Amino acid sequence: MPVKSEYEQRIRGYIDSNPDCATDRVLRLEIEGKIQSLPVYRLPIKLLVFNVENGRFAADLDTLERELRRKLNTRDVSDANRVRQILLNKSPNDTKILKEDLKKRGQVDPGVITAAGVVVNANRRMAVLMELYKETAEDRFAYLEAAILPRNISETEIYKIEARLQYAKDFKVGFGAVNELLKIKEGLAKGMTKRELAALLLRDEKYIEEHLAQLQLLEAYSKSTWKKIDYKKIEEEKITEQITDVEKNVRKFGNERRSASEIKKLIEVQFAYIRTGATYRDIRAFGKAVSLHDSEKSYLDALSMFRQGKVSESSFKELIDDANDGAKIKKREQRPVELAIRVLEQVKGFRDQQYKITPEIRKCFTEVSNIISGLIKQRK
């Protein structure tokens, strides 16, 4: 059996020296396909460290690491303080509510930590407890109640446990859209298949594939707009809704058998459109408009002028908006033809099926015939 790390030894030494730290509670968790009941301990926070792979704040942590040009080490005091501030500042109102609840009731739900003291679940609770201890110096805020995972548990299994505890039942609660996408990417990076990940998140494989495509588009947008991948800025700019519709449009364009180069150009138009203020409704309208015959030319011409600096951002958006409106008008003009074709197809279908002509049907057909004759005479 591998030698225990110094961090694991400290936690085990504390438990052995302080038997009263074992509470009367247990936490039932699914680990490697089996339900296990883990005892809950009341441990000094000074023995624990934040998890730098915390799913709720993945975008902020990634941005911080990119700024520092290195991986965070939360056993380092300065890095731990950086992460703690992110946890406290991410959702100020939620933090305030949690703070008041911890002051009033204490810690109700136990957290989960690794044998070496890395907090898998309860990172923000620990950050708030640290803040309360700093403000009050009350001993009750210097401890975290947590269950300890088995030794040598794999990273993939830790990911699964975090997923079940934090977001599998309702993925969006407590997660931003960007963090949700990053967490899916992380699961695959830890060796899970799309099928396994879909089952874990109570979704299907199509959901996983679509969300991965959204993340790839977000990263491409970030690089084309800010010359780097910046998840935090993506989150701040609130563009995930627009990109969600870009991804839907891309799938639709693929179903229309458009070439890869053509789809790439249409993605570039949408990126520029978003940069100039397009909403998700605008992107949705764009997708519908481009599907009309020969309508994409006006969009590509607008993009070319924008790239060459011949039109401003506001003028570019107006060009695209006008193209969308023009497509709507064109679609309205095509509507009568579509209706007439539909009527013709239904009548042909009736004939081909050789249905019996009852008096009631004869009456309907006579009325239809009279209406059509009247329309033809009236609008010659």
CSV table of C-alpha atoms in Angstrom, one decimal:
chain,number,residue,atom,x,y,z
A,1,MET,CA,0.0,0.0,0.0
A,2,PRO,CA,1.4,3.5,-0.9
A,3,VAL,CA,2.8,5.6,1.9
A,4,LYS,CA,0.4,8.1,3.3
A,5,SER,CA,1.2,11.7,2.4
A,6,GLU,CA,2.1,14.2,5.1
A,7,TYR,CA,-1.3,15.9,4.6
A,8,GLU,CA,-3.1,12.6,5.1
A,9,GLN,CA,-1.0,11.8,8.1
A,10,ARG,CA,-1.9,15.1,9.7
A,11,ILE,CA,-5.6,14.5,9.3
A,12,ARG,CA,-5.4,10.9,10.6
A,13,GLY,CA,-3.2,12.1,13.5
A,14,TYR,CA,-5.8,14.7,14.5
A,15,ILE,CA,-8.6,12.1,14.4
A,16,ASP,CA,-6.6,9.6,16.4
A,17,SER,CA,-5.7,12.3,19.0
A,18,ASN,CA,-9.2,13.8,19.1
A,19,PRO,CA,-11.7,10.9,19.1
A,20,ASP,CA,-14.5,13.4,19.9
A,21,CYS,CA,-14.2,14.9,16.5
A,22,ALA,CA,-16.2,12.0,15.1
A,23,THR,CA,-19.8,13.1,15.0
A,24,ASP,CA,-22.8,10.8,15.2
A,25,ARG,CA,-23.6,11.4,11.5
A,26,VAL,CA,-22.7,9.4,8.4
A,27,LEU,CA,-22.9,10.5,4.8
A,28,ARG,CA,-24.1,7.9,2.2
A,29,LEU,CA,-22.3,8.2,-1.1
A,30,GLU,CA,-22.1,6.1,-4.2
A,31,ILE,CA,-18.5,5.1,-4.7
A,32,GLU,CA,-17.4,2.9,-7.6
A,33,GLY,CA,-21.0,1.7,-8.0
A,34,LYS,CA,-21.6,0.8,-4.4
A,35,ILE,CA,-23.4,2.9,-1.7
A,36,GLN,CA,-21.0,3.5,1.3
A,37,SER,CA,-21.7,5.1,4.6
A,38,LEU,CA,-18.9,7.4,5.5
A,39,PRO,CA,-18.5,8.8,9.0
A,40,VAL,CA,-18.5,12.6,9.4
A,41,TYR,CA,-15.7,14.3,11.3
A,42,ARG,CA,-15.4,17.8,12.6
A,43,LEU,CA,-12.0,18.9,11.3
A,44,PRO,CA,-9.9,22.1,11.7
A,45,ILE,CA,-10.1,24.1,8.5
A,46,LYS,CA,-6.3,24.7,8.7
A,47,LEU,CA,-5.9,21.0,7.8
A,48,LEU,CA,-7.9,21.4,4.6
A,49,VAL,CA,-7.4,23.0,1.2
A,50,PHE,CA,-9.7,24.3,-1.5
A,51,ASN,CA,-10.3,22.3,-4.7
A,52,VAL,CA,-8.9,24.1,-7.7
A,53,GLU,CA,-11.2,22.0,-10.0
A,54,ASN,CA,-14.3,23.3,-8.3
A,55,GLY,CA,-17.0,23.1,-10.9
A,56,ARG,CA,-19.0,26.1,-9.7
A,57,PHE,CA,-16.1,28.5,-10.3
A,58,ALA,CA,-14.2,26.8,-13.2
A,59,ALA,CA,-14.2,29.9,-15.4
A,60,ASP,CA,-12.7,32.2,-12.7
A,61,LEU,CA,-10.1,29.7,-11.7
A,62,ASP,CA,-9.1,29.1,-15.3
A,63,THR,CA,-8.8,32.8,-15.9
A,64,LEU,CA,-6.7,33.3,-12.8
A,65,GLU,CA,-4.3,30.5,-13.8
A,66,ARG,CA,-4.0,32.0,-17.3
A,67,GLU,CA,-3.1,35.4,-15.7
A,68,LEU,CA,-0.6,33.8,-13.4
A,69,ARG,CA,0.7,31.5,-16.2
A,70,ARG,CA,0.8,28.6,-13.8
A,71,LYS,CA,-1.4,26.1,-12.0
A,72,LEU,CA,-2.8,27.2,-8.7
A,73,ASN,CA,-1.5,25.5,-5.5
A,74,THR,CA,-4.0,26.0,-2.7
A,75,ARG,CA,-1.6,24.7,-0.2
A,76,ASP,CA,0.2,27.9,-0.8
A,77,VAL,CA,-1.2,30.7,1.4
A,78,SER,CA,-1.3,33.4,-1.3
A,79,ASP,CA,-3.0,31.1,-3.8
A,80,ALA,CA,-5.5,29.9,-1.2
A,81,ASN,CA,-6.4,33.5,-0.5
A,82,ARG,CA,-6.9,34.1,-4.2
A,83,VAL,CA,-9.3,31.2,-4.5
A,84,ARG,CA,-11.1,32.1,-1.2
A,85,GLN,CA,-11.8,35.6,-2.6
A,86,ILE,CA,-13.2,34.1,-5.8
A,87,LEU,CA,-15.5,31.9,-3.8
A,88,LEU,CA,-16.7,34.8,-1.6
A,89,ASN,CA,-17.2,37.3,-4.5
A,90,LYS,CA,-18.6,35.1,-7.2
A,91,SER,CA,-22.3,35.5,-6.1
A,92,PRO,CA,-22.4,38.1,-3.3
A,93,ASN,CA,-26.0,37.7,-2.5
A,94,ASP,CA,-25.7,33.9,-2.2
A,95,THR,CA,-22.6,34.3,-0.1
A,96,LYS,CA,-24.5,36.7,2.2
A,97,ILE,CA,-27.4,34.3,2.6
A,98,LEU,CA,-25.0,31.4,3.3
A,99,LYS,CA,-23.1,33.5,5.8
A,100,GLU,CA,-26.2,34.4,7.8
A,101,ASP,CA,-27.3,30.7,7.7
A,102,LEU,CA,-24.0,29.5,9.1
A,103,LYS,CA,-24.1,32.1,11.8
A,104,LYS,CA,-27.6,31.1,12.8
A,105,ARG,CA,-27.7,27.3,12.3
A,106,GLY,CA,-24.1,26.3,11.9
A,107,GLN,CA,-23.1,23.7,9.3
A,108,VAL,CA,-26.1,21.5,8.5
A,109,ASP,CA,-24.9,19.5,5.6
A,110,PRO,CA,-21.5,17.8,5.8
A,111,GLY,CA,-18.9,18.4,3.1
A,112,VAL,CA,-16.7,15.8,1.4
A,113,ILE,CA,-12.9,15.8,1.4
A,114,THR,CA,-10.2,13.5,0.1
A,115,ALA,CA,-7.9,11.6,2.5
A,116,ALA,CA,-5.3,14.4,2.0
A,117,GLY,CA,-7.8,17.1,2.9
A,118,VAL,CA,-8.8,18.5,-0.5
A,119,VAL,CA,-12.4,19.7,-0.3
A,120,VAL,CA,-14.5,18.1,-3.0
A,121,ASN,CA,-17.8,19.5,-1.9
A,122,ALA,CA,-18.3,22.5,0.5
A,123,ASN,CA,-15.6,24.9,-0.9
A,124,ARG,CA,-17.7,28.0,-0.6
A,125,ARG,CA,-19.0,26.9,2.9
A,126,MET,CA,-15.3,26.6,4.0
A,127,ALA,CA,-14.5,30.1,2.5
A,128,VAL,CA,-17.4,31.6,4.4
A,129,LEU,CA,-16.5,29.8,7.6
A,130,MET,CA,-13.0,31.2,7.3
A,131,GLU,CA,-14.4,34.7,6.8
A,132,LEU,CA,-16.6,34.3,9.9
A,133,TYR,CA,-13.7,33.1,12.0
A,134,LYS,CA,-11.7,36.1,10.8
A,135,GLU,CA,-14.5,38.5,11.8
A,136,THR,CA,-15.6,36.8,15.1
A,137,ALA,CA,-12.7,34.6,16.3
A,138,GLU,CA,-15.4,32.1,17.4
A,139,ASP,CA,-14.0,28.6,17.5
A,140,ARG,CA,-17.2,27.1,15.9
A,141,PHE,CA,-16.2,28.7,12.6
A,142,ALA,CA,-12.7,27.2,12.6
A,143,TYR,CA,-14.0,23.7,11.7
A,144,LEU,CA,-15.6,22.0,8.8
A,145,GLU,CA,-17.7,18.9,9.2
A,146,ALA,CA,-16.9,16.5,6.4
A,147,ALA,CA,-16.8,12.8,5.3
A,148,ILE,CA,-13.5,11.5,4.1
A,149,LEU,CA,-13.3,9.6,0.9
A,150,PRO,CA,-11.3,6.3,0.7
A,151,ARG,CA,-7.6,6.5,0.0
A,152,ASN,CA,-6.2,6.3,-3.5
A,153,ILE,CA,-9.6,7.1,-5.1
A,154,SER,CA,-9.3,8.0,-8.7
A,155,GLU,CA,-9.8,11.5,-10.1
A,156,THR,CA,-12.5,10.1,-12.3
A,157,GLU,CA,-14.4,8.8,-9.3
A,158,ILE,CA,-13.9,12.1,-7.4
A,159,TYR,CA,-15.4,13.8,-10.5
A,160,LYS,CA,-18.4,11.5,-10.4
A,161,ILE,CA,-19.0,12.1,-6.7
A,162,GLU,CA,-18.8,15.9,-7.1
A,163,ALA,CA,-21.2,15.6,-10.0
A,164,ARG,CA,-23.8,13.7,-8.0
A,165,LEU,CA,-23.5,16.0,-5.0
A,166,GLN,CA,-23.5,19.3,-6.8
A,167,TYR,CA,-25.2,19.2,-10.2
A,168,ALA,CA,-26.4,16.0,-11.6
A,169,LYS,CA,-30.0,16.4,-10.5
A,170,ASP,CA,-30.3,20.0,-11.6
A,171,PHE,CA,-27.2,20.9,-13.5
A,172,LYS,CA,-27.8,24.7,-13.8
A,173,VAL,CA,-28.5,25.4,-10.1
A,174,GLY,CA,-25.4,27.1,-8.7
A,175,PHE,CA,-23.5,26.8,-12.0
A,176,GLY,CA,-23.1,29.5,-14.7
A,177,ALA,CA,-23.5,28.4,-18.2
A,178,VAL,CA,-19.8,28.5,-18.9
A,179,ASN,CA,-19.0,26.5,-15.8
A,180,GLU,CA,-21.5,23.9,-16.9
A,181,LEU,CA,-19.7,23.5,-20.2
A,182,LEU,CA,-16.3,23.4,-18.6
A,183,LYS,CA,-17.4,20.7,-16.2
A,184,ILE,CA,-18.6,18.5,-19.1
A,185,LYS,CA,-15.2,19.0,-20.8
A,186,GLU,CA,-13.4,18.1,-17.6
A,187,GLY,CA,-15.4,14.8,-17.3
A,188,LEU,CA,-14.3,13.7,-20.7
A,189,ALA,CA,-10.7,14.7,-19.9
A,190,LYS,CA,-10.8,12.5,-16.9
A,191,GLY,CA,-11.5,9.5,-19.1
A,192,MET,CA,-15.3,9.3,-19.0
A,193,THR,CA,-17.1,8.4,-22.3
A,194,LYS,CA,-19.9,10.6,-23.5
A,195,ARG,CA,-22.3,7.8,-22.7
A,196,GLU,CA,-21.0,7.5,-19.1
A,197,LEU,CA,-21.1,11.3,-18.7
A,198,ALA,CA,-24.6,11.5,-20.1
A,199,ALA,CA,-25.8,8.8,-17.6
A,200,LEU,CA,-24.1,10.6,-14.7
A,201,LEU,CA,-25.7,13.9,-15.6
A,202,LEU,CA,-29.1,12.3,-16.3
A,203,ARG,CA,-28.9,13.5,-19.9
A,204,ASP,CA,-28.4,11.8,-23.3
A,205,GLU,CA,-25.3,11.7,-25.5
A,206,LYS,CA,-26.8,14.3,-27.9
A,207,TYR,CA,-26.9,16.8,-25.0
A,208,ILE,CA,-23.2,16.2,-24.3
A,209,GLU,CA,-22.3,16.5,-28.0
A,210,GLU,CA,-24.2,19.7,-28.4
A,211,HIS,CA,-22.7,21.3,-25.3
A,212,LEU,CA,-19.2,20.4,-26.3
A,213,ALA,CA,-19.9,22.0,-29.7
A,214,GLN,CA,-21.1,25.1,-27.9
A,215,LEU,CA,-17.9,25.3,-25.8
A,216,GLN,CA,-15.8,25.0,-29.0
A,217,LEU,CA,-17.7,27.9,-30.5
A,218,LEU,CA,-17.3,29.9,-27.3
A,219,GLU,CA,-13.6,29.3,-27.4
A,220,ALA,CA,-13.4,30.2,-31.1
A,221,TYR,CA,-15.4,33.4,-30.5
A,222,SER,CA,-13.1,34.3,-27.6
A,223,LYS,CA,-10.0,33.8,-29.7
A,224,SER,CA,-11.4,35.8,-32.6
A,225,THR,CA,-12.6,38.6,-30.4
A,226,TRP,CA,-10.0,38.9,-27.6
A,227,LYS,CA,-7.1,37.0,-29.2
A,228,LYS,CA,-7.2,34.4,-26.3
A,229,ILE,CA,-9.6,32.0,-24.6
A,230,ASP,CA,-11.1,34.0,-21.6
A,231,TYR,CA,-13.9,32.0,-19.9
A,232,LYS,CA,-14.4,34.7,-17.3
A,233,LYS,CA,-14.9,37.4,-20.0
A,234,ILE,CA,-17.3,35.1,-21.9
A,235,GLU,CA,-19.3,34.7,-18.7
A,236,GLU,CA,-19.2,38.5,-18.0
A,237,GLU,CA,-20.3,39.3,-21.5
A,238,LYS,CA,-23.3,36.9,-21.2
A,239,ILE,CA,-23.0,35.5,-24.7
A,240,THR,CA,-23.7,31.9,-24.0
A,241,GLU,CA,-27.3,32.3,-25.1
A,242,GLN,CA,-26.2,33.7,-28.5
A,243,ILE,CA,-23.7,30.9,-29.0
A,244,THR,CA,-26.3,28.3,-28.1
A,245,ASP,CA,-28.3,29.5,-31.1
A,246,VAL,CA,-25.1,29.7,-33.3
A,247,GLU,CA,-24.6,26.0,-32.5
A,248,LYS,CA,-28.2,25.3,-33.5
A,249,ASN,CA,-27.7,27.2,-36.7
A,250,VAL,CA,-24.5,25.3,-37.5
A,251,ARG,CA,-26.3,22.0,-37.1
A,252,LYS,CA,-29.1,23.3,-39.4
A,253,PHE,CA,-26.6,24.4,-42.0
A,254,GLY,CA,-25.0,21.0,-41.9
A,255,ASN,CA,-28.4,19.3,-42.4
A,256,GLU,CA,-28.8,21.6,-45.5
A,257,ARG,CA,-25.6,20.0,-46.8
A,258,ARG,CA,-23.6,23.2,-46.9
A,259,SER,CA,-19.9,22.9,-47.3
A,260,ALA,CA,-17.5,23.3,-44.4
A,261,SER,CA,-16.0,26.5,-45.8
A,262,GLU,CA,-19.5,28.0,-46.3
A,263,ILE,CA,-20.5,27.1,-42.7
A,264,LYS,CA,-17.2,28.6,-41.4
A,265,LYS,CA,-18.0,31.9,-43.2
A,266,LEU,CA,-21.5,31.9,-41.7
A,267,ILE,CA,-20.1,31.4,-38.2
A,268,GLU,CA,-17.8,34.4,-38.8
A,269,VAL,CA,-20.8,36.5,-39.7
A,270,GLN,CA,-22.6,35.4,-36.5
A,271,PHE,CA,-19.5,36.2,-34.4
A,272,ALA,CA,-19.2,39.7,-35.9
A,273,TYR,CA,-23.0,40.1,-35.4
A,274,ILE,CA,-22.7,39.2,-31.7
A,275,ARG,CA,-19.7,41.6,-31.2
A,276,THR,CA,-21.9,44.4,-32.6
A,277,GLY,CA,-24.7,43.7,-30.2
A,278,ALA,CA,-26.8,40.9,-31.6
A,279,THR,CA,-29.2,39.1,-29.2
A,280,TYR,CA,-30.0,35.4,-29.2
A,281,ARG,CA,-33.2,36.4,-31.0
A,282,ASP,CA,-31.2,38.1,-33.7
A,283,ILE,CA,-29.0,35.0,-34.2
A,284,ARG,CA,-32.1,32.9,-34.3
A,285,ALA,CA,-33.6,35.2,-37.0
A,286,PHE,CA,-30.3,35.0,-38.9
A,287,GLY,CA,-30.4,31.2,-38.9
A,288,LYS,CA,-33.9,31.2,-40.4
A,289,ALA,CA,-33.1,33.9,-42.9
A,290,VAL,CA,-29.9,32.2,-44.3
A,291,SER,CA,-31.9,29.1,-45.1
A,292,LEU,CA,-33.9,30.9,-47.7
A,293,HIS,CA,-32.6,30.5,-51.3
A,294,ASP,CA,-29.6,32.8,-52.2
A,295,SER,CA,-30.0,35.0,-49.1
A,296,GLU,CA,-26.5,34.3,-47.7
A,297,LYS,CA,-24.9,36.6,-50.2
A,298,SER,CA,-26.0,39.8,-48.5
A,299,TYR,CA,-24.6,38.5,-45.2
A,300,LEU,CA,-21.2,37.6,-46.7
A,301,ASP,CA,-21.0,40.9,-48.5
A,302,ALA,CA,-21.7,42.8,-45.2
A,303,LEU,CA,-18.9,40.7,-43.5
A,304,SER,CA,-16.5,41.6,-46.2
A,305,MET,CA,-17.2,45.3,-45.9
A,306,PHE,CA,-16.9,45.1,-42.1
A,307,ARG,CA,-13.5,43.3,-42.3
A,308,GLN,CA,-12.2,45.9,-44.7
A,309,GLY,CA,-13.3,48.7,-42.5
A,310,LYS,CA,-15.8,50.1,-45.0
A,311,VAL,CA,-18.6,50.0,-42.4
A,312,SER,CA,-18.7,50.7,-38.7
A,313,GLU,CA,-19.9,48.2,-36.1
A,314,SER,CA,-23.3,49.9,-35.9
A,315,SER,CA,-23.6,50.0,-39.7
A,316,PHE,CA,-22.7,46.3,-39.9
A,317,LYS,CA,-25.4,45.4,-37.4
A,318,GLU,CA,-27.9,47.4,-39.4
A,319,LEU,CA,-26.9,45.6,-42.6
A,320,ILE,CA,-27.5,42.2,-41.0
A,321,ASP,CA,-30.7,43.4,-39.3
A,322,ASP,CA,-31.9,44.6,-42.7
A,323,ALA,CA,-31.0,41.3,-44.3
A,324,ASN,CA,-33.0,39.5,-41.7
A,325,ASP,CA,-36.0,41.7,-42.3
A,326,GLY,CA,-35.6,41.3,-46.0
A,327,ALA,CA,-35.7,37.5,-45.6
A,328,LYS,CA,-38.9,37.8,-43.5
A,329,ILE,CA,-40.5,39.8,-46.3
A,330,LYS,CA,-39.3,37.3,-48.9
A,331,LYS,CA,-40.7,34.5,-46.7
A,332,ARG,CA,-44.1,36.3,-46.5
A,333,GLU,CA,-44.1,36.7,-50.3
A,334,GLN,CA,-43.5,33.0,-50.7
A,335,ARG,CA,-46.2,32.1,-48.2
A,336,PRO,CA,-49.1,32.1,-50.8
A,337,VAL,CA,-47.1,29.7,-53.0
A,338,GLU,CA,-46.4,27.4,-50.1
A,339,LEU,CA,-50.1,27.4,-49.2
A,340,ALA,CA,-51.2,26.6,-52.8
A,341,ILE,CA,-48.6,23.8,-53.1
A,342,ARG,CA,-49.9,22.4,-49.8
A,343,VAL,CA,-53.5,22.4,-51.0
A,344,LEU,CA,-52.4,20.7,-54.3
A,345,GLU,CA,-50.5,18.0,-52.4
A,346,GLN,CA,-53.5,17.3,-50.2
A,347,VAL,CA,-55.9,17.0,-53.2
A,348,LYS,CA,-53.4,14.7,-55.0
A,349,GLY,CA,-53.2,12.6,-51.9
A,350,PHE,CA,-56.9,12.3,-51.7
A,351,ARG,CA,-57.0,11.2,-55.3
A,352,ASP,CA,-54.2,8.7,-55.0
A,353,GLN,CA,-55.8,7.1,-52.0
A,354,GLN,CA,-59.0,6.7,-54.0
A,355,TYR,CA,-61.2,7.7,-51.1
A,356,LYS,CA,-65.0,7.3,-51.6
A,357,ILE,CA,-66.7,10.6,-52.5
A,358,THR,CA,-69.5,11.0,-50.0
A,359,PRO,CA,-72.1,13.7,-50.3
A,360,GLU,CA,-70.4,15.6,-47.5
A,361,ILE,CA,-67.0,15.5,-49.3
A,362,ARG,CA,-68.6,16.4,-52.6
A,363,LYS,CA,-70.1,19.5,-50.9
A,364,CYS,CA,-66.7,20.5,-49.5
A,365,PHE,CA,-65.0,20.0,-52.9
A,366,THR,CA,-67.6,22.0,-54.7
A,367,GLU,CA,-67.1,24.9,-52.2
A,368,VAL,CA,-63.3,24.7,-52.6
A,369,SER,CA,-63.7,24.7,-56.4
A,370,ASN,CA,-65.9,27.7,-56.3
A,371,ILE,CA,-63.5,29.6,-54.0
A,372,ILE,CA,-60.5,28.8,-56.3
A,373,SER,CA,-62.5,29.8,-59.4
A,374,GLY,CA,-63.4,33.1,-57.7
A,375,LEU,CA,-59.8,33.8,-56.7
A,376,ILE,CA,-58.5,33.1,-60.2
A,377,LYS,CA,-61.1,35.4,-61.8
A,378,GLN,CA,-60.6,38.1,-59.2
A,379,ARG,CA,-56.8,38.3,-59.3
A,380,LYS,CA,-55.9,37.8,-63.0
